[in-house]
Amino acid sequence: MANPAIALAQQPAKTADVAVATPFGGDKCKPKPKPKPKPKPHHLAHAMENMHQVLDTYSLTALGGGGKDKDDCKGATGATGATGATGATGATGATGATGATGATGATGATGATGTGGTGSTGATGATGATGATGATGATGATGATGATGATGATGPCSDIDLYSPSNTEDFQVVLTGGKTFVGKASTPGGTIVWQDLTNAVAVGNDPANPNYPPNVCAVGIEAQGNDAFVKAVTTTGTVFQTHGDIAGNTFVWDEAWIQQTTP
């Protein structure tokens, strides 16, 4: 669309509407004919009319009518007309071509290391296999002496006694394992033949010796003539004895135990 201002500038000025001052003479103050009333212009027409007035003024200046003149017939310059309305917005132009891809930016700095919270405790793992037996440790220091224990039961007593009336006789009595044995050797220190004095009844060739006292703790033997005696004392102090025949070369013990007077 052609610019209205340029189009108007290309049209010749209307001399009928403007009093032109020329160097060729004539009536410079001749009144201009009164213009006919014009219909109320449209906004665009109004703007073009204002432009036309501007161009008329420009034409007067171009023809030598401009500048200050001593002739007072020229009236004062009129006030500047109002600014015309803004023209309609033109259509949006076509989208331009896509620009070239820009260069890759520099790598950013590494961010700070984040500290995570402590996780919850995991479940207890399975029990591992038994390890190998370790080396034997050094012997520890000796512990303190323990308290004295209670007195135990009295154990069986052991005792021995002997008598040798001649070089062909050796009498001995022994207490061991809770039993009393009497024996004879043909010479002092010779081999002894033993007889059990605790038999309640006869056992083989060993006659009975009833009433053997319990808890015997010591024994002794004595002999005189054809008689021999074995004495026994118990843990309670009771004394017992039994008799044996030793007449000639005999050695017979087949009598019961008899309690003696307690000392």
Backbone as CSV, one residue per row, in Angstrom:
resi,resn,N_x,N_y,N_z,CA_x,CA_y,CA_z,C_x,C_y,C_z
1,MET,0.861,-1.184,0.000,0.000,0.000,0.000,0.884,1.215,0.000
2,ALA,0.552,2.210,-0.872,1.369,3.421,-0.977,1.173,4.293,0.207
3,ASN,2.299,4.930,0.641,2.244,5.836,1.787,1.457,7.067,1.398
4,PRO,0.383,7.443,2.166,-0.462,8.568,1.807,0.324,9.849,1.783
5,ALA,1.293,9.991,2.671,2.065,11.230,2.729,2.841,11.443,1.456
6,ILE,3.431,10.316,0.899,4.208,10.445,-0.336,3.300,10.753,-1.491
7,ALA,2.116,10.112,-1.482,1.176,10.353,-2.573,0.722,11.781,-2.608
8,LEU,0.484,12.353,-1.474,0.031,13.735,-1.405,1.140,14.690,-1.795
9,ALA,2.358,14.334,-1.415,3.485,15.204,-1.749,3.683,15.297,-3.237
10,GLN,3.280,14.227,-3.980,3.475,14.224,-5.419,2.412,15.024,-6.159
11,GLN,1.292,15.381,-5.455,0.229,16.160,-6.110,0.599,17.619,-6.089
12,PRO,0.204,18.453,-7.143,0.487,19.895,-7.165,-0.361,20.613,-6.163
13,ALA,0.178,21.603,-5.574,-0.560,22.393,-4.575,-1.730,23.071,-5.223
14,LYS,-2.826,23.174,-4.490,-4.042,23.829,-4.958,-3.913,25.316,-4.731
15,THR,-3.646,26.052,-5.811,-3.435,27.501,-5.691,-4.697,28.223,-5.430
16,ALA,-5.858,27.594,-5.684,-7.119,28.283,-5.435,-7.373,28.431,-3.981
17,ASP,-6.749,27.573,-3.123,-7.011,27.617,-1.691,-5.972,28.386,-0.966
18,VAL,-4.865,28.826,-1.609,-3.761,29.467,-0.901,-3.414,30.755,-1.604
19,ALA,-3.188,31.820,-0.823,-2.706,33.081,-1.394,-1.238,32.983,-1.570
20,VAL,-0.802,33.037,-2.826,0.603,32.814,-3.128,1.266,34.148,-3.400
21,ALA,2.381,34.351,-2.759,3.186,35.564,-3.021,4.153,35.269,-4.118
22,THR,4.104,36.047,-5.235,4.974,35.804,-6.390,5.782,37.035,-6.671
23,PRO,6.868,36.913,-7.337,7.711,38.040,-7.670,7.215,38.791,-8.892
24,PHE,6.106,38.336,-9.504,5.622,38.977,-10.737,4.546,39.990,-10.493
25,GLY,4.256,40.336,-9.275,3.244,41.359,-8.978,1.895,40.744,-8.849
26,GLY,0.884,41.643,-8.866,-0.494,41.203,-8.654,-0.971,41.585,-7.298
27,ASP,-2.239,41.333,-7.038,-2.841,41.704,-5.739,-2.518,40.617,-4.752
28,LYS,-1.569,40.929,-3.889,-1.149,39.926,-2.926,-2.120,39.803,-1.812
29,CYS,-3.016,40.803,-1.572,-3.939,40.707,-0.446,-5.329,40.414,-0.907
30,LYS,-5.457,39.943,-2.147,-6.773,39.591,-2.641,-7.331,38.477,-1.802
31,PRO,-8.564,38.714,-1.317,-9.127,37.660,-0.450,-9.391,36.396,-1.234
32,LYS,-9.189,35.288,-0.520,-9.435,33.996,-1.148,-10.907,33.701,-1.122
33,PRO,-11.363,32.980,-2.109,-12.785,32.608,-2.077,-13.076,31.758,-0.855
34,LYS,-14.272,31.993,-0.280,-14.700,31.252,0.925,-14.957,29.823,0.543
35,PRO,-14.285,28.913,1.223,-14.473,27.504,0.872,-15.848,27.019,1.258
36,LYS,-16.302,26.048,0.441,-17.603,25.449,0.744,-17.467,24.528,1.942
37,PRO,-18.552,24.457,2.688,-18.496,23.503,3.851,-18.266,22.085,3.365
38,LYS,-17.422,21.393,4.068,-17.097,20.001,3.727,-17.770,19.050,4.701
39,PRO,-18.137,17.943,4.198,-18.720,16.953,5.138,-17.662,16.500,6.146
40,LYS,-18.179,16.054,7.326,-17.290,15.602,8.417,-16.457,14.432,7.949
41,PRO,-15.159,14.655,7.930,-14.298,13.601,7.362,-14.197,12.372,8.258
42,HIS,-13.877,11.290,7.606,-13.529,10.040,8.325,-12.150,10.213,8.914
43,HIS,-11.834,9.365,9.848,-10.510,9.500,10.492,-9.396,9.519,9.484
44,LEU,-9.410,8.632,8.514,-8.343,8.588,7.528,-8.395,9.816,6.631
45,ALA,-9.626,10.233,6.288,-9.762,11.427,5.445,-9.306,12.661,6.170
46,HIS,-9.609,12.681,7.496,-9.184,13.810,8.308,-7.667,13.894,8.355
47,ALA,-7.041,12.738,8.521,-5.581,12.706,8.569,-5.003,13.169,7.249
48,MET,-5.625,12.788,6.128,-5.115,13.176,4.821,-5.316,14.676,4.591
49,GLU,-6.383,15.179,5.170,-6.616,16.626,5.038,-5.547,17.399,5.764
50,ASN,-5.197,16.933,6.966,-4.122,17.586,7.715,-2.831,17.536,6.941
51,MET,-2.553,16.352,6.306,-1.340,16.215,5.533,-1.359,17.178,4.343
52,HIS,-2.528,17.319,3.767,-2.676,18.232,2.617,-2.348,19.653,3.015
53,GLN,-2.806,20.055,4.211,-2.524,21.414,4.683,-1.026,21.599,4.887
54,VAL,-0.392,20.564,5.390,1.054,20.647,5.600,1.756,20.821,4.272
55,LEU,1.330,20.058,3.262,1.961,20.148,1.948,1.719,21.502,1.297
56,ASP,0.532,22.070,1.547,0.252,23.399,1.026,1.221,24.402,1.585
57,THR,1.434,24.278,2.890,2.366,25.196,3.544,3.761,25.018,2.972
58,TYR,4.134,23.713,2.715,5.441,23.437,2.142,5.561,24.040,0.756
59,SER,4.478,23.991,-0.022,4.498,24.537,-1.383,4.697,26.034,-1.365
60,LEU,4.089,26.706,-0.381,4.257,28.148,-0.268,5.713,28.490,0.018
61,THR,6.315,27.710,0.868,7.709,27.972,1.205,8.601,27.733,0.008
62,ALA,8.277,26.685,-0.741,9.097,26.357,-1.908,8.990,27.398,-2.987
63,LEU,7.870,28.129,-3.078,7.663,29.139,-4.117,8.157,30.503,-3.697
64,GLY,8.740,30.594,-2.538,9.317,31.868,-2.093,8.401,32.624,-1.191
65,GLY,7.335,31.985,-0.765,6.424,32.686,0.136,6.739,32.484,1.554
66,GLY,7.804,31.732,1.838,8.146,31.454,3.231,9.031,32.524,3.794
67,GLY,9.315,32.440,5.089,10.195,33.388,5.769,9.425,34.603,6.208
68,LYS,10.048,35.462,6.989,9.398,36.655,7.531,9.358,37.743,6.454
69,ASP,8.189,38.360,6.244,7.989,39.383,5.214,7.495,40.641,5.868
70,LYS,7.957,41.772,5.341,7.505,43.049,5.873,6.063,43.321,5.521
71,ASP,5.548,42.529,4.551,4.162,42.755,4.152,3.277,42.187,5.218
72,ASP,2.434,42.994,5.871,1.582,42.541,6.970,0.316,41.921,6.481
73,CYS,0.122,41.786,5.145,-1.095,41.164,4.640,-1.118,39.667,4.933
74,LYS,0.058,39.047,5.144,0.104,37.585,5.404,-0.272,37.324,6.834
75,GLY,-1.207,36.477,7.043,-1.657,36.118,8.407,-0.645,35.253,9.147
76,ALA,-0.876,35.118,10.498,0.028,34.283,11.348,-0.129,32.822,11.008
77,THR,0.960,32.079,11.267,0.949,30.632,10.997,-0.042,29.950,11.920
78,GLY,-0.872,29.131,11.327,-1.879,28.420,12.133,-1.263,27.396,13.064
79,ALA,-2.072,26.978,14.104,-1.601,25.968,15.075,-1.430,24.619,14.412
80,THR,-0.507,23.849,14.936,-0.246,22.499,14.404,-1.464,21.633,14.607
81,GLY,-1.846,20.963,13.552,-3.014,20.073,13.652,-2.778,18.896,14.579
82,ALA,-3.917,18.294,14.996,-3.834,17.132,15.900,-3.182,15.947,15.201
83,THR,-2.480,15.110,15.999,-1.835,13.907,15.463,-2.880,12.942,14.967
84,GLY,-2.651,12.418,13.812,-3.603,11.465,13.255,-3.662,10.171,14.029
85,ALA,-4.781,9.455,13.838,-4.945,8.166,14.544,-3.922,7.146,14.061
86,THR,-3.519,6.246,14.965,-2.548,5.200,14.628,-3.146,4.243,13.631
87,GLY,-2.413,3.939,12.604,-2.895,2.999,11.611,-3.031,1.590,12.146
88,ALA,-3.792,0.787,11.419,-4.011,-0.601,11.850,-2.700,-1.383,11.828
89,THR,-2.581,-2.363,12.771,-1.377,-3.204,12.852,-1.267,-4.072,11.631
90,GLY,-0.095,-4.080,11.028,0.109,-4.899,9.846,0.123,-6.379,10.174
91,ALA,-0.052,-7.185,9.147,-0.062,-8.643,9.337,1.300,-9.137,9.811
92,THR,1.261,-10.228,10.608,2.509,-10.811,11.127,3.338,-11.376,9.995
93,GLY,4.589,-11.012,9.989,5.480,-11.524,8.954,5.751,-13.011,9.101
94,ALA,6.240,-13.617,8.039,6.536,-15.050,8.058,7.672,-15.345,9.042
95,THR,7.616,-16.566,9.646,8.646,-16.981,10.602,9.989,-17.127,9.900
96,GLY,11.009,-16.537,10.517,12.332,-16.624,9.924,12.915,-18.023,10.032
97,ALA,13.934,-18.274,9.257,14.593,-19.588,9.276,15.242,-19.843,10.628
98,THR,15.306,-21.131,11.022,15.903,-21.522,12.299,17.393,-21.210,12.290
99,GLY,17.839,-20.546,13.339,19.257,-20.212,13.435,20.133,-21.434,13.667
100,ALA,21.409,-21.279,13.420,22.357,-22.384,13.618,22.475,-22.723,15.106
101,THR,22.729,-23.990,15.396,22.875,-24.446,16.788,24.102,-23.801,17.410
102,GLY,23.874,-23.266,18.589,24.981,-22.620,19.283,25.996,-23.624,19.798
103,ALA,27.195,-23.137,20.107,28.259,-24.013,20.626,27.890,-24.544,22.007
104,THR,28.371,-25.756,22.325,28.095,-26.365,23.629,28.753,-25.554,24.739
105,GLY,27.960,-25.309,25.782,28.494,-24.538,26.911,29.499,-25.323,27.729
106,ALA,30.292,-24.598,28.499,31.303,-25.256,29.351,30.633,-26.101,30.427
107,THR,31.327,-27.177,30.834,30.797,-28.058,31.884,30.739,-27.311,33.207
108,GLY,29.594,-27.449,33.877,29.429,-26.764,35.162,30.273,-27.390,36.246
109,ALA,30.491,-26.648,37.311,31.291,-27.154,38.437,30.570,-28.306,39.130
110,THR,31.368,-29.234,39.688,30.794,-30.385,40.401,30.084,-29.908,41.649
111,GLY,28.876,-30.435,41.851,28.103,-30.051,43.037,28.687,-30.645,44.305
112,ALA,28.292,-30.077,45.423,28.781,-30.562,46.724,28.274,-31.970,46.980
113,THR,29.124,-32.761,47.650,28.757,-34.142,47.968,27.693,-34.145,49.052
114,GLY,26.599,-34.856,48.808,25.514,-34.929,49.809,25.822,-35.980,50.858
115,THR,25.449,-35.710,52.086,25.663,-36.676,53.179,24.340,-37.351,53.486
116,GLY,24.280,-38.645,53.250,23.039,-39.377,53.531,22.948,-39.748,54.999
117,GLY,21.749,-39.907,55.509,21.549,-40.316,56.897,21.958,-41.769,57.110
118,THR,22.297,-42.147,58.353,22.698,-43.524,58.668,21.512,-44.449,58.508
119,GLY,21.715,-45.534,57.779,20.625,-46.489,57.581,20.363,-47.292,58.848
120,SER,19.214,-47.960,58.899,18.863,-48.769,60.058,19.768,-50.002,60.132
121,THR,19.930,-50.534,61.354,20.791,-51.701,61.581,20.201,-52.929,60.908
122,GLY,21.044,-53.645,60.170,20.565,-54.840,59.481,20.316,-55.990,60.448
123,ALA,19.614,-57.015,59.954,19.315,-58.183,60.787,20.603,-58.934,61.151
124,THR,20.577,-59.640,62.296,21.742,-60.395,62.756,22.029,-61.547,61.798
125,GLY,23.264,-61.654,61.402,23.629,-62.714,60.469,23.670,-64.082,61.154
126,ALA,23.707,-65.129,60.335,23.751,-66.491,60.868,25.060,-66.726,61.612
127,THR,25.016,-67.633,62.602,26.202,-67.953,63.394,27.235,-68.656,62.522
128,GLY,28.444,-68.168,62.591,29.499,-68.757,61.778,29.952,-70.110,62.315
129,ALA,30.721,-70.815,61.497,31.231,-72.127,61.906,32.209,-71.980,63.082
130,THR,32.305,-73.038,63.903,33.199,-73.022,65.056,34.644,-72.964,64.586
131,GLY,35.379,-72.035,65.163,36.775,-71.882,64.772,37.647,-72.983,65.350
132,ALA,38.855,-73.057,64.833,39.798,-74.070,65.310,40.175,-73.794,66.766
133,THR,40.519,-74.863,67.489,40.909,-74.733,68.895,42.224,-73.973,69.000
134,GLY,42.207,-72.979,69.842,43.404,-72.165,70.000,44.481,-72.893,70.801
135,ALA,45.658,-72.312,70.783,46.774,-72.909,71.528,46.507,-72.840,73.027
136,THR,47.113,-73.801,73.769,46.936,-73.846,75.216,47.573,-72.619,75.849
137,GLY,46.806,-71.965,76.679,47.303,-70.760,77.319,48.291,-71.081,78.435
138,ALA,48.977,-70.055,78.868,49.945,-70.241,79.960,49.223,-70.597,81.250
139,THR,49.952,-71.332,82.133,49.377,-71.750,83.414,49.112,-70.520,84.272
140,GLY,47.916,-70.458,84.778,47.546,-69.317,85.604,48.201,-69.377,86.971
141,ALA,48.147,-68.263,87.663,48.724,-68.209,89.010,47.935,-69.112,89.966
142,THR,48.607,-69.616,91.001,47.967,-70.494,91.983,46.907,-69.719,92.753
143,GLY,45.763,-70.302,92.818,44.659,-69.638,93.508,44.848,-69.678,95.015
144,ALA,44.049,-68.891,95.687,44.115,-68.854,97.156,43.659,-70.187,97.734
145,THR,44.173,-70.521,98.916,43.825,-71.782,99.581,42.347,-71.772,99.949
146,GLY,41.688,-72.820,99.564,40.262,-72.904,99.851,40.002,-73.190,101.319
147,ALA,38.764,-72.988,101.694,38.376,-73.260,103.086,38.474,-74.755,103.390
148,THR,38.688,-75.092,104.636,38.800,-76.495,105.059,37.462,-77.183,104.874
149,GLY,37.504,-78.302,104.215,36.272,-79.034,103.979,35.783,-79.742,105.237
150,ALA,34.550,-80.187,105.140,33.958,-80.910,106.287,34.703,-82.219,106.500
151,THR,34.726,-82.673,107.745,35.424,-83.919,108.091,34.700,-85.091,107.470
152,GLY,35.432,-85.880,106.726,34.822,-87.024,106.075,34.605,-88.182,107.046
153,ALA,33.896,-89.156,106.519,33.636,-90.345,107.343,34.960,-91.073,107.642
154,THR,35.008,-91.703,108.780,36.237,-92.395,109.187,36.483,-93.594,108.276
155,GLY,37.650,-93.663,107.699,37.971,-94.767,106.810,38.391,-96.005,107.611
156,PRO,38.545,-97.105,106.899,38.950,-98.330,107.599,40.382,-98.193,108.138
157,CYS,40.565,-98.689,109.340,41.885,-98.594,109.978,42.783,-99.751,109.541
158,SER,44.077,-99.536,109.698,45.067,-100.575,109.415,46.041,-100.648,110.588
159,ASP,46.390,-101.896,110.955,47.290,-102.046,112.107,47.959,-103.424,112.029
160,ILE,49.066,-103.585,112.740,49.781,-104.873,112.771,50.477,-105.031,114.135
161,ASP,50.521,-106.274,114.594,51.236,-106.569,115.854,51.805,-107.999,115.731
162,LEU,52.876,-108.306,116.510,53.502,-109.630,116.393,54.151,-110.037,117.751
163,TYR,54.350,-111.359,117.821,54.988,-111.920,119.037,55.704,-113.209,118.620
164,SER,56.994,-113.338,119.025,57.787,-114.514,118.655,58.314,-115.145,119.956
165,PRO,57.605,-116.177,120.498,58.035,-116.780,121.771,59.299,-117.638,121.661
166,SER,59.665,-118.131,120.450,60.888,-118.946,120.280,61.368,-118.792,118.839
167,ASN,62.497,-119.471,118.550,63.015,-119.343,117.192,62.312,-120.284,116.218
168,THR,61.305,-120.971,116.717,60.517,-121.838,115.835,59.061,-121.370,115.732
169,GLU,58.778,-120.243,116.357,57.395,-119.722,116.320,57.410,-118.197,116.108
170,ASP,56.482,-117.760,115.239,56.339,-116.297,115.011,54.843,-116.045,114.801
171,PHE,54.225,-115.383,115.816,52.791,-115.082,115.752,52.594,-113.600,115.302
172,GLN,51.623,-113.384,114.416,51.325,-112.006,113.948,49.818,-111.818,113.797
173,VAL,49.340,-110.584,113.983,47.947,-110.209,113.762,47.941,-108.915,112.939
174,VAL,47.044,-108.853,111.965,46.962,-107.687,111.052,45.505,-107.238,110.896
175,LEU,45.283,-105.913,110.943,43.972,-105.310,110.658,44.097,-104.575,109.319
176,THR,43.307,-104.977,108.347,43.355,-104.317,107.034,42.026,-104.529,106.315
177,GLY,41.546,-103.493,105.657,40.309,-103.585,104.884,39.113,-103.920,105.734
178,GLY,39.146,-103.562,107.007,38.005,-103.820,107.883,37.965,-105.219,108.454
179,LYS,39.015,-106.001,108.191,39.058,-107.370,108.700,40.328,-107.591,109.509
180,THR,40.250,-108.615,110.441,41.402,-108.947,111.278,41.859,-110.367,110.926
181,PHE,43.175,-110.459,110.667,43.753,-111.759,110.316,44.832,-112.110,111.348
182,VAL,44.893,-113.443,111.701,45.942,-113.925,112.589,46.769,-114.961,111.817
183,GLY,48.116,-114.984,112.038,48.957,-115.889,111.263,50.153,-116.378,112.080
184,LYS,50.792,-117.465,111.521,51.931,-118.065,112.212,52.977,-118.459,111.166
185,ALA,54.253,-118.212,111.543,55.386,-118.641,110.718,56.231,-119.592,111.558
186,SER,56.945,-120.523,110.896,57.753,-121.500,111.624,59.047,-120.902,112.133
187,THR,59.445,-119.769,111.600,60.635,-119.047,112.075,60.339,-117.567,112.040
188,PRO,60.975,-116.803,112.882,60.752,-115.357,112.828,61.087,-114.798,111.443
189,GLY,60.186,-114.069,110.859,60.358,-113.504,109.519,60.059,-114.473,108.416
190,GLY,59.583,-115.693,108.768,59.276,-116.686,107.746,57.926,-116.415,107.100
191,THR,57.494,-117.365,106.234,56.219,-117.242,105.521,55.070,-117.441,106.490
192,ILE,54.081,-116.556,106.428,52.933,-116.587,107.346,51.775,-117.312,106.681
193,VAL,51.095,-118.113,107.464,49.824,-118.723,107.053,48.725,-117.997,107.804
194,TRP,47.806,-117.324,107.047,46.799,-116.442,107.666,45.459,-117.166,107.833
195,GLN,44.728,-116.691,108.894,43.371,-117.155,109.168,42.494,-115.948,109.448
196,ASP,41.288,-115.916,108.820,40.379,-114.778,108.970,39.633,-114.923,110.283
197,LEU,39.690,-113.875,111.119,39.009,-113.895,112.418,37.654,-113.164,112.381
198,THR,37.175,-112.794,111.164,35.898,-112.057,111.077,34.789,-112.936,110.510
199,ASN,35.044,-114.231,110.282,34.012,-115.086,109.717,32.899,-115.338,110.731
200,ALA,31.685,-115.036,110.342,30.546,-115.352,111.228,30.250,-116.849,111.200
201,VAL,30.575,-117.496,110.049,30.409,-118.943,109.915,31.685,-119.483,109.292
202,ALA,31.914,-120.780,109.411,33.128,-121.397,108.868,33.129,-121.309,107.346
203,VAL,34.299,-121.056,106.789,34.467,-120.986,105.330,35.610,-121.948,104.987
204,GLY,35.264,-123.130,104.447,36.263,-124.132,104.123,36.953,-124.617,105.401
205,ASN,38.303,-124.546,105.427,39.050,-124.952,106.603,39.208,-123.843,107.620
206,ASP,38.604,-122.672,107.316,38.711,-121.515,108.218,37.474,-121.516,109.124
207,PRO,37.653,-121.803,110.460,36.504,-121.869,111.352,35.879,-120.498,111.584
208,ALA,34.647,-120.528,112.209,33.901,-119.294,112.457,34.427,-118.598,113.691
209,ASN,34.302,-117.276,113.729,34.620,-116.440,114.889,33.468,-115.434,115.050
210,PRO,32.366,-115.881,115.601,31.180,-115.020,115.708,31.445,-113.774,116.551
211,ASN,30.496,-112.811,116.372,30.473,-111.551,117.145,31.684,-110.640,116.898
212,TYR,32.226,-110.665,115.676,33.335,-109.735,115.395,32.790,-108.299,115.527
213,PRO,33.440,-107.461,116.329,32.912,-106.115,116.580,33.075,-105.195,115.354
214,PRO,32.153,-104.260,115.155,32.278,-103.295,114.061,33.256,-102.182,114.417
215,ASN,33.747,-101.514,113.370,34.596,-100.331,113.528,35.873,-100.605,114.321
216,VAL,36.486,-101.793,114.114,37.755,-102.090,114.767,38.820,-101.194,114.149
217,CYS,39.673,-100.607,115.006,40.659,-99.665,114.503,42.088,-100.039,114.928
218,ALA,42.245,-100.982,115.822,43.599,-101.387,116.234,43.530,-102.807,116.802
219,VAL,44.660,-103.532,116.626,44.689,-104.925,117.084,46.036,-105.216,117.774
220,GLY,46.058,-106.321,118.590,47.290,-106.742,119.254,47.210,-108.254,119.551
221,ILE,48.363,-108.874,119.791,48.403,-110.306,120.058,49.343,-110.585,121.240
222,GLU,48.957,-111.591,122.051,49.803,-112.028,123.160,49.692,-113.567,123.274
223,ALA,50.723,-114.197,123.858,50.720,-115.658,124.008,51.495,-116.042,125.271
224,GLN,51.002,-117.106,125.905,51.662,-117.608,127.104,51.281,-119.085,127.282
225,GLY,52.264,-119.938,127.263,51.992,-121.368,127.396,51.254,-121.874,126.183
226,ASN,50.081,-122.491,126.459,49.267,-123.060,125.375,48.170,-122.107,124.868
227,ASP,48.161,-120.892,125.351,47.081,-119.944,124.995,47.641,-118.683,124.310
228,ALA,46.807,-118.238,123.381,47.132,-116.961,122.710,45.831,-116.144,122.622
229,PHE,45.943,-114.814,122.641,44.772,-113.912,122.575,45.040,-112.776,121.552
230,VAL,43.997,-112.534,120.794,44.024,-111.355,119.886,43.061,-110.332,120.464
231,LYS,43.554,-109.125,120.673,42.762,-108.026,121.221,42.407,-107.041,120.082
232,ALA,41.223,-106.394,120.180,40.800,-105.390,119.185,40.107,-104.241,119.906
233,VAL,40.331,-103.001,119.440,39.677,-101.824,120.006,38.949,-101.099,118.863
234,THR,37.736,-100.685,119.138,36.919,-100.010,118.117,37.135,-98.498,118.164
235,THR,36.529,-97.795,117.192,36.649,-96.330,117.143,35.917,-95.668,118.295
236,THR,35.050,-96.428,118.979,34.334,-95.847,120.137,35.022,-96.204,121.457
237,GLY,36.173,-96.945,121.366,36.932,-97.269,122.581,36.553,-98.585,123.227
238,THR,35.675,-99.346,122.578,35.275,-100.639,123.141,36.351,-101.686,122.812
239,VAL,36.666,-102.572,123.795,37.719,-103.566,123.622,37.083,-104.961,123.554
240,PHE,37.573,-105.743,122.550,37.103,-107.123,122.381,38.341,-108.023,122.291
241,GLN,38.099,-109.361,122.549,39.182,-110.322,122.369,38.619,-111.677,121.961
242,THR,39.485,-112.518,121.354,39.146,-113.892,121.021,40.353,-114.761,121.382
243,HIS,40.115,-116.071,121.638,41.158,-116.978,122.152,41.563,-117.988,121.081
244,GLY,42.904,-118.361,121.087,43.406,-119.374,120.177,44.248,-120.395,120.935
245,ASP,44.207,-121.688,120.464,44.993,-122.756,121.078,46.324,-122.901,120.338
246,ILE,47.411,-122.868,121.145,48.735,-122.969,120.529,49.560,-124.085,121.199
247,ALA,48.867,-125.081,121.804,49.565,-126.175,122.487,50.374,-126.981,121.485
248,GLY,51.581,-127.378,121.897,52.444,-128.133,121.008,52.785,-127.270,119.807
249,ASN,52.448,-127.728,118.651,52.703,-126.967,117.419,51.386,-126.599,116.733
250,THR,50.276,-126.606,117.548,48.959,-126.279,116.988,48.781,-124.767,116.918
251,PHE,47.756,-124.342,116.103,47.420,-122.906,115.985,45.961,-122.866,115.521
252,VAL,45.023,-122.987,116.531,43.594,-123.091,116.232,42.862,-121.899,116.817
253,TRP,42.051,-121.216,115.938,41.254,-120.037,116.361,39.804,-120.296,115.893
254,ASP,38.971,-120.783,116.824,37.587,-121.107,116.495,36.600,-120.632,117.554
255,GLU,36.947,-119.585,118.277,36.053,-119.083,119.329,35.521,-117.694,118.955
256,ALA,34.399,-117.357,119.628,33.749,-116.067,119.368,34.511,-114.923,120.013
257,TRP,34.151,-113.696,119.589,34.708,-112.479,120.178,33.907,-112.132,121.424
258,ILE,34.644,-111.733,122.466,34.000,-111.366,123.739,34.408,-109.965,124.109
259,GLN,33.401,-109.165,124.513,33.697,-107.775,124.881,34.381,-107.745,126.236
260,GLN,35.394,-106.919,126.372,36.135,-106.737,127.604,35.672,-105.429,128.296
261,THR,36.197,-105.178,129.429,35.829,-103.954,130.140,36.357,-102.746,129.383
262,THR,35.473,-101.775,129.223,35.887,-100.553,128.498,36.733,-99.696,129.398
263,PRO,37.871,-99.268,128.946,38.761,-98.472,129.795,38.159,-97.077,130.054
